[in-house]
Each structure stands twice: as C-alpha cells, then as structure tokens.
C-alpha cells in the first residue's frame, strides 16, 4: 500500500525566512512519481513539481527547491526567502508508475507573516 | 485557456437528499479525475475517466455515488441518498494523455455539507 505523511500540520514563519516542508512516503513500487501541489485560498490545487523515482537530482526553481532522497523515502520542499504570497496549504503526493491516481499527504498549512 | 471548473462551489443539503456535482475539464483533456477531502483527512482518489470510460473507480466509497462522463466532456458526480459522512470538498482534475497525463490540473472544488 502507498502512504504519504506530512508530519507538519501547520507552520508559521516571518517573511524572508527560509522554510522546509517535510514529506515522507511509503511504497513497495520501485518506480513511482512524487508531486507537490499548492492550495491557495482560492481552493484549487496548483501543480508545482513532479519527480521520477529514478531521478534523485535535487531541483531548484526560483525560490523553491526540492530534495528527493530515496534512502530516507523523503521528498522535502524548501522555500527560500519566503513571501506572504507563499501562504497556502501544500500537499505532497505519490503515484504508481503507469497509474495516475494520486495518494496525498494530509497537507501542511504554511503562513508567512509580514 | 480556461482551467478546470466545478459547479456548484458550495452545496448544503439534508441527509437523504440527492446532489449532483459537475466538473468541466480543460478543453482537450481526455483524463478526468474525482477526489474528495473529508474534514480533517487527506485528499482521496475516487475515480478516473479516460474520455467517457471509467479507467479506475477503486476509490468510490459505495453505490450511493454515481459518476458519469457522457460524450467524454464534462462529468457529473451524483450522491443519492446523501449521508452525513459525505460532507467534504470534492475536487475534479483533468490531464492530457501520454507523459503529460501525470500532471493533473485541479478545479477549486465543491464544498458539500450534509446536515
């Protein structure tokens, strides 16, 4: 069975601080995909990133970076120099290779205070 | 390009009533998914359409839920009769076929409250 755990229910930081959102997953599959989604107050889930299980390179996109470590089954997300607009609920998710249904974590509510 | 739209945004019904949720995917997206988030829990998969065919309905909780996608365009999710535990936010998502199928675009959800 697949499972995604986001242990941090809520995080609150002051603007310009760096913040890391943790994601730990469980799967018996050797090939799979990992995702991060952002849910702003408007409600829709916004796709941020997808990683293949065989590609452990870290990825950076502007102030966002992702650290994928198979050895610890983790796919953590870091926001550098956080901004108020980063305030949202962030979801980590997993899918099997060849299947498209997403298994989500519980989400982390991130609040960036000015 | 219009995103995934869902209607209504909110629905409040009494236990035992029927509710129909609608999802319009992004134009040209053959894949359509339904998910729901019950209060305090994680978002869970309900089912997946490829065009008008049900590809995977392993997440449908019981036979009170009926999903359709006639003509392979918009989809409806009917709950009949609704129970208290059906309350939550119902999300619809769509994606293209092929490698891009793994990038799902979500709608804003329908918040269903059963009283």
GROMACS .gro file of C-alpha atoms in nm:
model
  229
    1UNK     CA    1   0.000   0.000   0.000
    2UNK     CA    2   0.109   0.354  -0.060
    3UNK     CA    3   0.115   0.625   0.202
    4UNK     CA    4   0.233   0.985   0.225
    5UNK     CA    5   0.298   1.155   0.557
    6UNK     CA    6   0.333   1.526   0.611
    7UNK     CA    7   0.401   1.547   0.982
    8UNK     CA    8   0.385   1.925   0.998
    9UNK     CA    9   0.020   2.027   1.019
   10UNK     CA   10   0.089   2.400   1.040
   11UNK     CA   11   0.397   2.616   1.006
   12UNK     CA   12   0.419   2.987   1.069
   13UNK     CA   13   0.724   3.196   0.988
   14UNK     CA   14   0.812   3.558   0.936
   15UNK     CA   15   0.859   3.685   0.584
   16UNK     CA   16   1.207   3.634   0.435
   17UNK     CA   17   1.276   3.330   0.649
   18UNK     CA   18   1.355   3.001   0.481
   19UNK     CA   19   1.110   2.721   0.548
   20UNK     CA   20   1.116   2.347   0.474
   21UNK     CA   21   0.808   2.133   0.438
   22UNK     CA   22   0.866   1.766   0.508
   23UNK     CA   23   0.722   1.475   0.312
   24UNK     CA   24   0.785   1.106   0.382
   25UNK     CA   25   0.635   0.834   0.168
   26UNK     CA   26   0.586   0.459   0.169
   27UNK     CA   27   0.557   0.240  -0.137
   28UNK     CA   28   0.656  -0.109  -0.244
   29UNK     CA   29   0.697   0.003  -0.602
   30UNK     CA   30   1.045   0.055  -0.742
   31UNK     CA   31   0.924   0.315  -0.990
   32UNK     CA   32   0.685   0.590  -0.897
   33UNK     CA   33   0.625   0.963  -0.915
   34UNK     CA   34   0.630   1.224  -0.640
   35UNK     CA   35   0.450   1.557  -0.653
   36UNK     CA   36   0.398   1.880  -0.467
   37UNK     CA   37   0.081   2.087  -0.501
   38UNK     CA   38  -0.005   2.427  -0.358
   39UNK     CA   39  -0.359   2.516  -0.249
   40UNK     CA   40  -0.404   2.893  -0.222
   41UNK     CA   41  -0.713   3.046  -0.058
   42UNK     CA   42  -0.899   3.025  -0.390
   43UNK     CA   43  -0.917   2.649  -0.336
   44UNK     CA   44  -0.774   2.485  -0.646
   45UNK     CA   45  -0.462   2.271  -0.623
   46UNK     CA   46  -0.179   2.414  -0.824
   47UNK     CA   47   0.081   2.172  -0.961
   48UNK     CA   48   0.436   2.263  -0.855
   49UNK     CA   49   0.660   1.971  -0.941
   50UNK     CA   50   0.678   1.606  -1.042
   51UNK     CA   51   0.981   1.383  -0.982
   52UNK     CA   52   1.051   1.033  -1.111
   53UNK     CA   53   1.175   0.778  -0.860
   54UNK     CA   54   1.486   0.706  -1.065
   55UNK     CA   55   1.594   1.070  -1.076
   56UNK     CA   56   1.731   1.180  -0.740
   57UNK     CA   57   1.870   1.509  -0.859
   58UNK     CA   58   1.756   1.798  -0.649
   59UNK     CA   59   1.562   2.064  -0.831
   60UNK     CA   60   1.556   2.439  -0.793
   61UNK     CA   61   1.301   2.675  -0.939
   62UNK     CA   62   1.349   3.031  -0.827
   63UNK     CA   63   1.294   3.044  -0.452
   64UNK     CA   64   1.163   2.686  -0.448
   65UNK     CA   65   1.380   2.378  -0.416
   66UNK     CA   66   1.310   2.011  -0.368
   67UNK     CA   67   1.529   1.750  -0.203
   68UNK     CA   68   1.448   1.391  -0.301
   69UNK     CA   69   1.623   1.119  -0.100
   70UNK     CA   70   1.529   0.762  -0.176
   71UNK     CA   71   1.736   0.631   0.115
   72UNK     CA   72   1.505   0.804   0.360
   73UNK     CA   73   1.191   0.797   0.141
   74UNK     CA   74   1.164   1.171   0.167
   75UNK     CA   75   1.079   1.449  -0.076
   76UNK     CA   76   1.115   1.775   0.111
   77UNK     CA   77   1.027   2.119  -0.019
   78UNK     CA   78   1.213   2.435   0.076
   79UNK     CA   79   1.105   2.791   0.017
   80UNK     CA   80   1.390   3.038   0.041
   81UNK     CA   81   1.326   3.398   0.144
   82UNK     CA   82   0.958   3.332   0.199
   83UNK     CA   83   0.695   3.585   0.097
   84UNK     CA   84   0.341   3.649   0.216
   85UNK     CA   85   0.212   3.515  -0.118
   86UNK     CA   86   0.359   3.177  -0.032
   87UNK     CA   87   0.093   3.135   0.236
   88UNK     CA   88  -0.114   2.833   0.138
   89UNK     CA   89  -0.171   2.467   0.212
   90UNK     CA   90   0.091   2.248   0.050
   91UNK     CA   91   0.030   1.885  -0.040
   92UNK     CA   92   0.280   1.615  -0.118
   93UNK     CA   93   0.154   1.325  -0.330
   94UNK     CA   94   0.264   0.993  -0.479
   95UNK     CA   95   0.151   0.787  -0.775
   96UNK     CA   96   0.247   0.449  -0.910
   97UNK     CA   97   0.428   0.426  -1.239
   98UNK     CA   98   0.163   0.364  -1.502
   99UNK     CA   99  -0.124   0.461  -1.276
  100UNK     CA  100  -0.240   0.814  -1.238
  101UNK     CA  101  -0.434   0.826  -0.918
  102UNK     CA  102  -0.261   1.040  -0.661
  103UNK     CA  103  -0.212   0.944  -0.297
  104UNK     CA  104  -0.194   1.261  -0.093
  105UNK     CA  105  -0.047   1.356   0.239
  106UNK     CA  106  -0.255   1.542   0.491
  107UNK     CA  107  -0.120   1.880   0.383
  108UNK     CA  108   0.081   2.148   0.564
  109UNK     CA  109  -0.071   2.489   0.619
  110UNK     CA  110   0.203   2.747   0.575
  111UNK     CA  111   0.151   3.101   0.700
  112UNK     CA  112   0.402   3.370   0.616
  113UNK     CA  113   0.364   3.671   0.841
  114UNK     CA  114   0.476   4.016   0.726
  115UNK     CA  115  -0.715   2.892  -2.155
  116UNK     CA  116  -0.989   2.817  -1.905
  117UNK     CA  117  -0.897   2.593  -1.616
  118UNK     CA  118  -1.100   2.313  -1.461
  119UNK     CA  119  -1.433   2.447  -1.342
  120UNK     CA  120  -1.668   2.294  -1.090
  121UNK     CA  121  -2.028   2.370  -1.008
  122UNK     CA  122  -2.165   2.447  -0.759
  123UNK     CA  123  -1.893   2.592  -0.540
  124UNK     CA  124  -2.099   2.514  -0.230
  125UNK     CA  125  -2.394   2.288  -0.165
  126UNK     CA  126  -2.585   2.237   0.156
  127UNK     CA  127  -2.837   1.953   0.159
  128UNK     CA  128  -3.020   1.744   0.411
  129UNK     CA  129  -2.944   1.383   0.479
  130UNK     CA  130  -3.132   1.164   0.236
  131UNK     CA  131  -3.142   1.421  -0.043
  132UNK     CA  132  -2.968   1.395  -0.377
  133UNK     CA  133  -2.691   1.621  -0.503
  134UNK     CA  134  -2.519   1.635  -0.840
  135UNK     CA  135  -2.178   1.790  -0.878
  136UNK     CA  136  -2.047   1.896  -1.215
  137UNK     CA  137  -1.694   1.923  -1.350
  138UNK     CA  138  -1.580   2.078  -1.675
  139UNK     CA  139  -1.223   1.974  -1.755
  140UNK     CA  140  -0.972   2.171  -1.954
  141UNK     CA  141  -1.060   2.150  -2.321
  142UNK     CA  142  -0.880   1.861  -2.488
  143UNK     CA  143  -0.802   1.675  -2.167
  144UNK     CA  144  -0.916   1.317  -2.204
  145UNK     CA  145  -0.833   1.222  -1.846
  146UNK     CA  146  -1.072   1.334  -1.573
  147UNK     CA  147  -1.044   1.251  -1.205
  148UNK     CA  148  -1.258   1.295  -0.897
  149UNK     CA  149  -1.111   1.328  -0.549
  150UNK     CA  150  -1.258   1.430  -0.217
  151UNK     CA  151  -1.134   1.561   0.112
  152UNK     CA  152  -1.339   1.478   0.414
  153UNK     CA  153  -1.287   1.721   0.700
  154UNK     CA  154  -0.956   1.667   0.875
  155UNK     CA  155  -0.845   1.389   0.645
  156UNK     CA  156  -0.629   1.368   0.338
  157UNK     CA  157  -0.750   1.412  -0.019
  158UNK     CA  158  -0.858   1.074  -0.152
  159UNK     CA  159  -0.899   0.946  -0.505
  160UNK     CA  160  -1.248   0.847  -0.614
  161UNK     CA  161  -1.226   0.759  -0.982
  162UNK     CA  162  -1.063   0.822  -1.318
  163UNK     CA  163  -1.222   0.858  -1.660
  164UNK     CA  164  -1.044   0.829  -1.991
  165UNK     CA  165  -1.281   1.002  -2.227
  166UNK     CA  166  -1.619   0.851  -2.139
  167UNK     CA  167  -1.484   0.525  -1.996
  168UNK     CA  168  -1.417   0.456  -1.630
  169UNK     CA  169  -1.050   0.360  -1.610
  170UNK     CA  170  -1.031   0.319  -1.234
  171UNK     CA  171  -1.316   0.350  -0.986
  172UNK     CA  172  -1.143   0.181  -0.696
  173UNK     CA  173  -1.191   0.481  -0.470
  174UNK     CA  174  -1.568   0.510  -0.496
  175UNK     CA  175  -1.692   0.458  -0.140
  176UNK     CA  176  -2.023   0.284  -0.212
  177UNK     CA  177  -2.310   0.256  -0.456
  178UNK     CA  178  -2.465   0.581  -0.341
  179UNK     CA  179  -2.209   0.753  -0.562
  180UNK     CA  180  -2.257   0.756  -0.939
  181UNK     CA  181  -2.016   0.924  -1.178
  182UNK     CA  182  -2.079   0.980  -1.544
  183UNK     CA  183  -1.897   1.140  -1.832
  184UNK     CA  184  -2.126   1.119  -2.130
  185UNK     CA  185  -1.959   1.221  -2.454
  186UNK     CA  186  -1.621   1.242  -2.288
  187UNK     CA  187  -1.651   1.608  -2.198
  188UNK     CA  188  -1.792   1.723  -1.866
  189UNK     CA  189  -1.855   1.486  -1.579
  190UNK     CA  190  -2.115   1.463  -1.306
  191UNK     CA  191  -2.092   1.301  -0.966
  192UNK     CA  192  -2.425   1.221  -0.807
  193UNK     CA  193  -2.469   1.130  -0.443
  194UNK     CA  194  -2.801   0.961  -0.370
  195UNK     CA  195  -2.907   0.948  -0.093
  196UNK     CA  196  -2.657   1.172   0.081
  197UNK     CA  197  -2.531   1.080   0.427
  198UNK     CA  198  -2.364   1.297   0.690
  199UNK     CA  199  -2.024   1.138   0.625
  200UNK     CA  200  -2.037   1.253   0.263
  201UNK     CA  201  -1.965   1.609   0.372
  202UNK     CA  202  -1.636   1.740   0.242
  203UNK     CA  203  -1.473   1.906  -0.055
  204UNK     CA  204  -1.499   1.728  -0.389
  205UNK     CA  205  -1.222   1.807  -0.634
  206UNK     CA  206  -1.213   1.740  -1.002
  207UNK     CA  207  -0.890   1.728  -1.202
  208UNK     CA  208  -0.801   1.673  -1.564
  209UNK     CA  209  -0.491   1.590  -1.763
  210UNK     CA  210  -0.375   1.516  -2.114
  211UNK     CA  211  -0.287   1.168  -2.232
  212UNK     CA  212   0.071   1.046  -2.260
  213UNK     CA  213   0.359   1.159  -2.041
  214UNK     CA  214   0.172   1.477  -1.951
  215UNK     CA  215  -0.104   1.265  -1.803
  216UNK     CA  216   0.083   1.272  -1.472
  217UNK     CA  217   0.031   1.649  -1.443
  218UNK     CA  218  -0.318   1.688  -1.315
  219UNK     CA  219  -0.488   2.027  -1.312
  220UNK     CA  220  -0.738   2.072  -1.034
  221UNK     CA  221  -1.054   2.272  -1.003
  222UNK     CA  222  -1.143   2.479  -0.695
  223UNK     CA  223  -1.363   2.206  -0.556
  224UNK     CA  224  -1.725   2.181  -0.447
  225UNK     CA  225  -1.782   2.205  -0.075
  226UNK     CA  226  -2.066   1.970   0.016
  227UNK     CA  227  -2.234   1.994   0.354
  228UNK     CA  228  -2.488   1.730   0.451
  229UNK     CA  229  -2.698   1.823   0.754
   0.00000   0.00000   0.00000
